[in-house]
Amino acid sequence: MVDLAIIQARMSSARLPGKVLSTVAGRTLLDHLVERVRRCDVVDHLVVATSDHPSDDPIAGWCRDRGVDLFRGSLDDVAGRMLAAAKAHGANAFVRLCADSPLLDPALVATMAALFGEVPCDLASNTVVRSFPKGMSVEVLSVPALERAYPAMDDGDREHVTRHFYRHPDRFTIRSCRWDRDEASRQLSVDSPEDLERFTRIVGGMDRPHWSYGLEDIIALDDSLSEGKQHERE
């Protein structure tokens, strides 16, 4: 059973520093993501895992203000941070999410948790072969498997957490989820100022609570707004 979700977050993004606390429609990106994940039935416990570097103190403050569980660890050793956070909460497995995915569909979290629980595995992922848009990535990790992999990880593996699993599929049992559509090139995560502009446009086009928009709703809204923007240019 998977009931813990860990959101990795930091302020020191290279292309868009402080993006996770950028405010859109009165809410930060972290607010949007947390509000969405909390509407996933399989998640009983949500933790934000940030670093113990002073630059991430604003994230710690955000968590305190909103009553969100916080874990702090290494800035660069993200795998170690996530592993320590999971063990601190007594989890045998956890859903790994990134704070730059404020449009994440809660239904995907439930789907991946179910896939992980169907048969024993080390990792369930919808990015083995990417078909979902960027910003819809969900990984479910076995804590014993991450603990076993950790000593063999190099610095790059520890920064990217699951890269070691994908590089050594012979050592781990990985279950893959692939969509029947190819939306791999669609950008719904927030990595740049342009992405933040797109996210702002999408949220601004919503006429009901943001968490009620699933993946297909968001794609349809993104397409509609993109077409409208193109017509304005013409």
PDB file of C-alpha atoms in Angstrom:
ATOM      1  CA  MET A   1       0.000   0.000   0.000  1.00  0.00           C
ATOM      2  CA  VAL A   2       1.233   3.498  -0.861  1.00  0.00           C
ATOM      3  CA  ASP A   3      -0.185   6.345   1.194  1.00  0.00           C
ATOM      4  CA  LEU A   4       2.750   8.781   1.418  1.00  0.00           C
ATOM      5  CA  ALA A   5       3.495  11.433  -1.198  1.00  0.00           C
ATOM      6  CA  ILE A   6       6.738  13.389  -1.025  1.00  0.00           C
ATOM      7  CA  ILE A   7       7.073  16.618  -2.984  1.00  0.00           C
ATOM      8  CA  GLN A   8      10.656  17.654  -3.641  1.00  0.00           C
ATOM      9  CA  ALA A   9      11.033  21.424  -3.717  1.00  0.00           C
ATOM     10  CA  ARG A  10      13.796  23.995  -3.753  1.00  0.00           C
ATOM     11  CA  MET A  11      14.152  27.714  -4.406  1.00  0.00           C
ATOM     12  CA  SER A  12      17.432  27.548  -6.350  1.00  0.00           C
ATOM     13  CA  SER A  13      16.121  26.678  -9.814  1.00  0.00           C
ATOM     14  CA  ALA A  14      18.647  27.707 -12.452  1.00  0.00           C
ATOM     15  CA  ARG A  15      16.189  29.020 -15.058  1.00  0.00           C
ATOM     16  CA  LEU A  16      13.482  30.382 -12.774  1.00  0.00           C
ATOM     17  CA  PRO A  17      14.709  30.913  -9.194  1.00  0.00           C
ATOM     18  CA  GLY A  18      12.009  30.808  -6.542  1.00  0.00           C
ATOM     19  CA  LYS A  19       9.431  29.459  -8.988  1.00  0.00           C
ATOM     20  CA  VAL A  20       7.749  27.114  -6.505  1.00  0.00           C
ATOM     21  CA  LEU A  21       6.588  30.101  -4.466  1.00  0.00           C
ATOM     22  CA  SER A  22       5.566  32.181  -7.482  1.00  0.00           C
ATOM     23  CA  THR A  23       1.973  33.340  -7.006  1.00  0.00           C
ATOM     24  CA  VAL A  24      -0.674  32.775  -9.683  1.00  0.00           C
ATOM     25  CA  ALA A  25      -4.364  33.512  -9.051  1.00  0.00           C
ATOM     26  CA  GLY A  26      -3.645  34.097  -5.371  1.00  0.00           C
ATOM     27  CA  ARG A  27      -1.859  30.782  -4.839  1.00  0.00           C
ATOM     28  CA  THR A  28       1.760  29.696  -5.082  1.00  0.00           C
ATOM     29  CA  LEU A  29       2.735  26.822  -7.363  1.00  0.00           C
ATOM     30  CA  LEU A  30       3.159  24.714  -4.222  1.00  0.00           C
ATOM     31  CA  ASP A  31      -0.370  25.633  -3.124  1.00  0.00           C
ATOM     32  CA  HIS A  32      -1.753  24.441  -6.450  1.00  0.00           C
ATOM     33  CA  LEU A  33       0.100  21.128  -6.311  1.00  0.00           C
ATOM     34  CA  VAL A  34      -0.657  20.409  -2.660  1.00  0.00           C
ATOM     35  CA  GLU A  35      -4.348  21.205  -3.135  1.00  0.00           C
ATOM     36  CA  ARG A  36      -4.443  18.773  -6.053  1.00  0.00           C
ATOM     37  CA  VAL A  37      -2.575  15.944  -4.321  1.00  0.00           C
ATOM     38  CA  ARG A  38      -4.770  16.243  -1.231  1.00  0.00           C
ATOM     39  CA  ARG A  39      -7.720  15.325  -3.425  1.00  0.00           C
ATOM     40  CA  CYS A  40      -6.192  11.972  -4.271  1.00  0.00           C
ATOM     41  CA  ASP A  41      -7.848   9.268  -2.169  1.00  0.00           C
ATOM     42  CA  VAL A  42      -4.751   7.092  -1.943  1.00  0.00           C
ATOM     43  CA  VAL A  43      -2.619   9.803  -0.311  1.00  0.00           C
ATOM     44  CA  ASP A  44      -3.113   9.944   3.457  1.00  0.00           C
ATOM     45  CA  HIS A  45       0.119  11.745   4.223  1.00  0.00           C
ATOM     46  CA  LEU A  46       1.849  14.526   2.286  1.00  0.00           C
ATOM     47  CA  VAL A  47       5.368  15.816   2.969  1.00  0.00           C
ATOM     48  CA  VAL A  48       7.366  18.598   1.341  1.00  0.00           C
ATOM     49  CA  ALA A  49      11.061  17.663   1.268  1.00  0.00           C
ATOM     50  CA  THR A  50      13.315  20.656   0.798  1.00  0.00           C
ATOM     51  CA  SER A  51      16.940  21.323   1.636  1.00  0.00           C
ATOM     52  CA  ASP A  52      18.512  22.593   4.837  1.00  0.00           C
ATOM     53  CA  HIS A  53      20.224  25.382   2.869  1.00  0.00           C
ATOM     54  CA  PRO A  54      19.192  28.893   3.999  1.00  0.00           C
ATOM     55  CA  SER A  55      17.901  29.629   0.488  1.00  0.00           C
ATOM     56  CA  ASP A  56      15.076  27.169   1.182  1.00  0.00           C
ATOM     57  CA  ASP A  57      13.958  28.788   4.421  1.00  0.00           C
ATOM     58  CA  PRO A  58      11.003  30.413   2.575  1.00  0.00           C
ATOM     59  CA  ILE A  59       9.706  26.931   1.666  1.00  0.00           C
ATOM     60  CA  ALA A  60       9.996  25.895   5.316  1.00  0.00           C
ATOM     61  CA  GLY A  61       8.052  29.027   6.265  1.00  0.00           C
ATOM     62  CA  TRP A  62       5.405  28.258   3.664  1.00  0.00           C
ATOM     63  CA  CYS A  63       4.953  24.763   5.137  1.00  0.00           C
ATOM     64  CA  ARG A  64       4.677  26.099   8.681  1.00  0.00           C
ATOM     65  CA  ASP A  65       2.106  28.706   7.646  1.00  0.00           C
ATOM     66  CA  ARG A  66      -0.087  26.077   5.960  1.00  0.00           C
ATOM     67  CA  GLY A  67       0.399  23.187   8.339  1.00  0.00           C
ATOM     68  CA  VAL A  68       2.126  21.053   5.707  1.00  0.00           C
ATOM     69  CA  ASP A  69       4.591  18.450   6.979  1.00  0.00           C
ATOM     70  CA  LEU A  70       8.185  19.433   6.225  1.00  0.00           C
ATOM     71  CA  PHE A  71      11.419  17.481   5.926  1.00  0.00           C
ATOM     72  CA  ARG A  72      14.805  19.132   5.324  1.00  0.00           C
ATOM     73  CA  GLY A  73      17.950  17.452   4.055  1.00  0.00           C
ATOM     74  CA  SER A  74      20.813  17.817   1.595  1.00  0.00           C
ATOM     75  CA  LEU A  75      20.459  20.361  -1.224  1.00  0.00           C
ATOM     76  CA  ASP A  76      22.275  18.315  -3.867  1.00  0.00           C
ATOM     77  CA  ASP A  77      21.770  14.751  -2.600  1.00  0.00           C
ATOM     78  CA  VAL A  78      18.064  14.624  -3.407  1.00  0.00           C
ATOM     79  CA  ALA A  79      17.943  10.818  -3.296  1.00  0.00           C
ATOM     80  CA  GLY A  80      19.328  10.884   0.247  1.00  0.00           C
ATOM     81  CA  ARG A  81      16.828  13.583   1.192  1.00  0.00           C
ATOM     82  CA  MET A  82      13.879  11.623  -0.199  1.00  0.00           C
ATOM     83  CA  LEU A  83      15.048   8.375   1.393  1.00  0.00           C
ATOM     84  CA  ALA A  84      15.485  10.028   4.790  1.00  0.00           C
ATOM     85  CA  ALA A  85      12.060  11.686   4.517  1.00  0.00           C
ATOM     86  CA  ALA A  86      10.380   8.365   3.699  1.00  0.00           C
ATOM     87  CA  LYS A  87      12.140   6.551   6.536  1.00  0.00           C
ATOM     88  CA  ALA A  88      11.308   9.342   8.968  1.00  0.00           C
ATOM     89  CA  HIS A  89       7.640   8.683   8.239  1.00  0.00           C
ATOM     90  CA  GLY A  90       7.954   4.912   8.454  1.00  0.00           C
ATOM     91  CA  ALA A  91       7.001   4.392   4.817  1.00  0.00           C
ATOM     92  CA  ASN A  92       7.699   1.247   2.841  1.00  0.00           C
ATOM     93  CA  ALA A  93       6.962   3.086  -0.419  1.00  0.00           C
ATOM     94  CA  PHE A  94       6.161   6.621  -1.496  1.00  0.00           C
ATOM     95  CA  VAL A  95       4.931   8.679  -4.410  1.00  0.00           C
ATOM     96  CA  ARG A  96       7.662  11.004  -5.658  1.00  0.00           C
ATOM     97  CA  LEU A  97       6.449  14.342  -7.061  1.00  0.00           C
ATOM     98  CA  CYS A  98       8.175  17.543  -8.158  1.00  0.00           C
ATOM     99  CA  ALA A  99       7.033  20.994  -7.058  1.00  0.00           C
ATOM    100  CA  ASP A 100       7.285  22.338 -10.614  1.00  0.00           C
ATOM    101  CA  SER A 101       4.171  20.312 -11.578  1.00  0.00           C
ATOM    102  CA  PRO A 102       1.284  22.479 -10.304  1.00  0.00           C
ATOM    103  CA  LEU A 103      -1.206  21.030 -12.811  1.00  0.00           C
ATOM    104  CA  LEU A 104      -0.621  17.388 -11.862  1.00  0.00           C
ATOM    105  CA  ASP A 105      -3.759  15.283 -12.257  1.00  0.00           C
ATOM    106  CA  PRO A 106      -4.575  13.521  -8.939  1.00  0.00           C
ATOM    107  CA  ALA A 107      -6.020  10.622 -10.929  1.00  0.00           C
ATOM    108  CA  LEU A 108      -2.520   9.865 -12.229  1.00  0.00           C
ATOM    109  CA  VAL A 109      -1.243   9.500  -8.677  1.00  0.00           C
ATOM    110  CA  ALA A 110      -4.005   6.981  -7.955  1.00  0.00           C
ATOM    111  CA  THR A 111      -3.263   5.117 -11.197  1.00  0.00           C
ATOM    112  CA  MET A 112       0.447   4.833 -10.444  1.00  0.00           C
ATOM    113  CA  ALA A 113      -0.142   3.790  -6.825  1.00  0.00           C
ATOM    114  CA  ALA A 114      -2.464   1.040  -8.066  1.00  0.00           C
ATOM    115  CA  LEU A 115       0.097  -0.096 -10.652  1.00  0.00           C
ATOM    116  CA  PHE A 116       2.784  -0.272  -7.982  1.00  0.00           C
ATOM    117  CA  GLY A 117       0.541  -2.305  -5.709  1.00  0.00           C
ATOM    118  CA  GLU A 118      -0.632  -4.867  -8.278  1.00  0.00           C
ATOM    119  CA  VAL A 119       2.549  -6.942  -8.219  1.00  0.00           C
ATOM    120  CA  PRO A 120       5.790  -6.570  -6.257  1.00  0.00           C
ATOM    121  CA  CYS A 121       8.130  -4.060  -7.898  1.00  0.00           C
ATOM    122  CA  ASP A 122      10.812  -1.514  -7.060  1.00  0.00           C
ATOM    123  CA  LEU A 123       9.541   1.395  -9.129  1.00  0.00           C
ATOM    124  CA  ALA A 124       6.349   2.266 -10.982  1.00  0.00           C
ATOM    125  CA  SER A 125       6.732   5.155 -13.416  1.00  0.00           C
ATOM    126  CA  ASN A 126       4.956   6.906 -16.253  1.00  0.00           C
ATOM    127  CA  THR A 127       8.248   8.251 -17.633  1.00  0.00           C
ATOM    128  CA  VAL A 128      10.004   5.028 -18.693  1.00  0.00           C
ATOM    129  CA  VAL A 129       8.660   5.756 -22.151  1.00  0.00           C
ATOM    130  CA  ARG A 130       7.343   9.299 -22.013  1.00  0.00           C
ATOM    131  CA  SER A 131       3.834   9.759 -23.377  1.00  0.00           C
ATOM    132  CA  PHE A 132       2.329  12.016 -20.723  1.00  0.00           C
ATOM    133  CA  PRO A 133       3.076  15.755 -20.831  1.00  0.00           C
ATOM    134  CA  LYS A 134       5.937  17.174 -18.809  1.00  0.00           C
ATOM    135  CA  GLY A 135       4.435  18.181 -15.501  1.00  0.00           C
ATOM    136  CA  MET A 136       2.432  14.942 -15.259  1.00  0.00           C
ATOM    137  CA  SER A 137       5.301  12.715 -14.121  1.00  0.00           C
ATOM    138  CA  VAL A 138       4.593  10.331 -11.239  1.00  0.00           C
ATOM    139  CA  GLU A 139       6.959   7.763  -9.761  1.00  0.00           C
ATOM    140  CA  VAL A 140       6.216   5.336  -6.934  1.00  0.00           C
ATOM    141  CA  LEU A 141       9.319   4.045  -5.211  1.00  0.00           C
ATOM    142  CA  SER A 142       9.992   1.157  -2.875  1.00  0.00           C
ATOM    143  CA  VAL A 143      11.939   2.431   0.128  1.00  0.00           C
ATOM    144  CA  PRO A 144      13.965  -0.817   0.520  1.00  0.00           C
ATOM    145  CA  ALA A 145      14.848  -0.635  -3.194  1.00  0.00           C
ATOM    146  CA  LEU A 146      15.988   2.991  -2.897  1.00  0.00           C
ATOM    147  CA  GLU A 147      17.983   2.085   0.203  1.00  0.00           C
ATOM    148  CA  ARG A 148      19.620  -0.774  -1.714  1.00  0.00           C
ATOM    149  CA  ALA A 149      20.396   1.411  -4.734  1.00  0.00           C
ATOM    150  CA  TYR A 150      21.674   4.427  -2.821  1.00  0.00           C
ATOM    151  CA  PRO A 151      25.273   3.286  -2.078  1.00  0.00           C
ATOM    152  CA  ALA A 152      25.890   2.609  -5.805  1.00  0.00           C
ATOM    153  CA  MET A 153      24.592   5.990  -6.975  1.00  0.00           C
ATOM    154  CA  ASP A 154      26.965   8.622  -8.301  1.00  0.00           C
ATOM    155  CA  ASP A 155      26.410  12.345  -7.716  1.00  0.00           C
ATOM    156  CA  GLY A 156      24.223  12.672 -10.807  1.00  0.00           C
ATOM    157  CA  ASP A 157      22.087   9.728  -9.754  1.00  0.00           C
ATOM    158  CA  ARG A 158      21.607  11.235  -6.311  1.00  0.00           C
ATOM    159  CA  GLU A 159      20.563  14.553  -7.805  1.00  0.00           C
ATOM    160  CA  HIS A 160      17.977  12.906 -10.082  1.00  0.00           C
ATOM    161  CA  VAL A 161      16.860  10.212  -7.573  1.00  0.00           C
ATOM    162  CA  THR A 162      15.581   7.523  -9.969  1.00  0.00           C
ATOM    163  CA  ARG A 163      18.146   7.802 -12.772  1.00  0.00           C
ATOM    164  CA  HIS A 164      20.099   4.882 -11.295  1.00  0.00           C
ATOM    165  CA  PHE A 165      17.029   2.645 -11.618  1.00  0.00           C
ATOM    166  CA  TYR A 166      16.552   3.503 -15.287  1.00  0.00           C
ATOM    167  CA  ARG A 167      20.255   3.012 -16.009  1.00  0.00           C
ATOM    168  CA  HIS A 168      20.226  -0.475 -14.445  1.00  0.00           C
ATOM    169  CA  PRO A 169      16.901  -2.087 -15.374  1.00  0.00           C
ATOM    170  CA  ASP A 170      18.500  -5.507 -14.919  1.00  0.00           C
ATOM    171  CA  ARG A 171      18.870  -4.847 -11.191  1.00  0.00           C
ATOM    172  CA  PHE A 172      15.390  -3.517 -10.471  1.00  0.00           C
ATOM    173  CA  THR A 173      11.794  -4.419 -11.224  1.00  0.00           C
ATOM    174  CA  ILE A 174      10.265  -1.434 -12.991  1.00  0.00           C
ATOM    175  CA  ARG A 175       6.619  -1.177 -14.017  1.00  0.00           C
ATOM    176  CA  SER A 176       5.782   1.286 -16.759  1.00  0.00           C
ATOM    177  CA  CYS A 177       2.575   3.158 -17.499  1.00  0.00           C
ATOM    178  CA  ARG A 178       2.125   4.565 -20.988  1.00  0.00           C
ATOM    179  CA  TRP A 179      -0.779   6.674 -22.223  1.00  0.00           C
ATOM    180  CA  ASP A 180      -2.612   5.771 -25.422  1.00  0.00           C
ATOM    181  CA  ARG A 181      -1.861   9.279 -26.683  1.00  0.00           C
ATOM    182  CA  ASP A 182       1.524  10.857 -27.345  1.00  0.00           C
ATOM    183  CA  GLU A 183       1.693  14.142 -25.473  1.00  0.00           C
ATOM    184  CA  ALA A 184       5.370  13.863 -24.562  1.00  0.00           C
ATOM    185  CA  SER A 185       6.243  17.185 -26.205  1.00  0.00           C
ATOM    186  CA  ARG A 186       3.606  19.166 -24.305  1.00  0.00           C
ATOM    187  CA  GLN A 187       5.072  21.363 -21.583  1.00  0.00           C
ATOM    188  CA  LEU A 188       2.885  21.630 -18.475  1.00  0.00           C
ATOM    189  CA  SER A 189       5.636  21.821 -15.871  1.00  0.00           C
ATOM    190  CA  VAL A 190       7.048  25.207 -14.893  1.00  0.00           C
ATOM    191  CA  ASP A 191      10.753  25.394 -15.692  1.00  0.00           C
ATOM    192  CA  SER A 192      11.093  28.814 -17.338  1.00  0.00           C
ATOM    193  CA  PRO A 193       9.418  32.251 -17.475  1.00  0.00           C
ATOM    194  CA  GLU A 194       7.578  31.107 -20.601  1.00  0.00           C
ATOM    195  CA  ASP A 195       6.228  28.080 -18.730  1.00  0.00           C
ATOM    196  CA  LEU A 196       5.051  30.307 -15.890  1.00  0.00           C
ATOM    197  CA  GLU A 197       3.264  32.487 -18.432  1.00  0.00           C
ATOM    198  CA  ARG A 198       1.545  29.399 -19.889  1.00  0.00           C
ATOM    199  CA  PHE A 199       0.536  28.186 -16.436  1.00  0.00           C
ATOM    200  CA  THR A 200      -0.857  31.636 -15.601  1.00  0.00           C
ATOM    201  CA  ARG A 201      -2.841  31.597 -18.844  1.00  0.00           C
ATOM    202  CA  ILE A 202      -4.257  28.127 -18.164  1.00  0.00           C
ATOM    203  CA  VAL A 203      -5.277  28.930 -14.589  1.00  0.00           C
ATOM    204  CA  GLY A 204      -6.786  32.207 -15.765  1.00  0.00           C
ATOM    205  CA  GLY A 205      -8.939  30.292 -18.227  1.00  0.00           C
ATOM    206  CA  MET A 206     -10.464  28.056 -15.568  1.00  0.00           C
ATOM    207  CA  ASP A 207     -14.060  28.721 -14.522  1.00  0.00           C
ATOM    208  CA  ARG A 208     -14.273  26.169 -11.707  1.00  0.00           C
ATOM    209  CA  PRO A 209     -11.860  25.035  -8.935  1.00  0.00           C
ATOM    210  CA  HIS A 210      -8.470  24.207 -10.436  1.00  0.00           C
ATOM    211  CA  TRP A 211      -8.334  20.755  -8.852  1.00  0.00           C
ATOM    212  CA  SER A 212     -11.449  19.700 -10.755  1.00  0.00           C
ATOM    213  CA  TYR A 213      -9.547  19.919 -14.060  1.00  0.00           C
ATOM    214  CA  GLY A 214      -8.096  16.554 -15.030  1.00  0.00           C
ATOM    215  CA  LEU A 215      -5.398  15.932 -17.601  1.00  0.00           C
ATOM    216  CA  GLU A 216      -7.677  15.911 -20.645  1.00  0.00           C
ATOM    217  CA  ASP A 217      -9.464  19.059 -19.410  1.00  0.00           C
ATOM    218  CA  ILE A 218      -6.122  20.834 -19.045  1.00  0.00           C
ATOM    219  CA  ILE A 219      -4.927  19.761 -22.487  1.00  0.00           C
ATOM    220  CA  ALA A 220      -8.174  20.981 -24.051  1.00  0.00           C
ATOM    221  CA  LEU A 221      -7.879  24.306 -22.215  1.00  0.00           C
ATOM    222  CA  ASP A 222      -4.206  24.664 -23.167  1.00  0.00           C
ATOM    223  CA  ASP A 223      -5.028  24.024 -26.832  1.00  0.00           C
ATOM    224  CA  SER A 224      -7.936  26.471 -26.794  1.00  0.00           C
ATOM    225  CA  LEU A 225      -5.934  29.234 -25.156  1.00  0.00           C
ATOM    226  CA  SER A 226      -2.929  28.625 -27.432  1.00  0.00           C
ATOM    227  CA  GLU A 227      -5.170  28.919 -30.496  1.00  0.00           C
ATOM    228  CA  GLY A 228      -6.637  32.144 -29.132  1.00  0.00           C
ATOM    229  CA  LYS A 229      -3.170  33.563 -28.553  1.00  0.00           C
ATOM    230  CA  GLN A 230      -2.165  32.627 -32.088  1.00  0.00           C
ATOM    231  CA  HIS A 231      -5.232  34.399 -33.517  1.00  0.00           C
ATOM    232  CA  GLU A 232      -4.308  37.523 -31.542  1.00  0.00           C
ATOM    233  CA  ARG A 233      -0.887  37.543 -33.185  1.00  0.00           C
ATOM    234  CA  GLU A 234      -2.424  37.209 -36.631  1.00  0.00           C
TER     235      GLU A 234
END
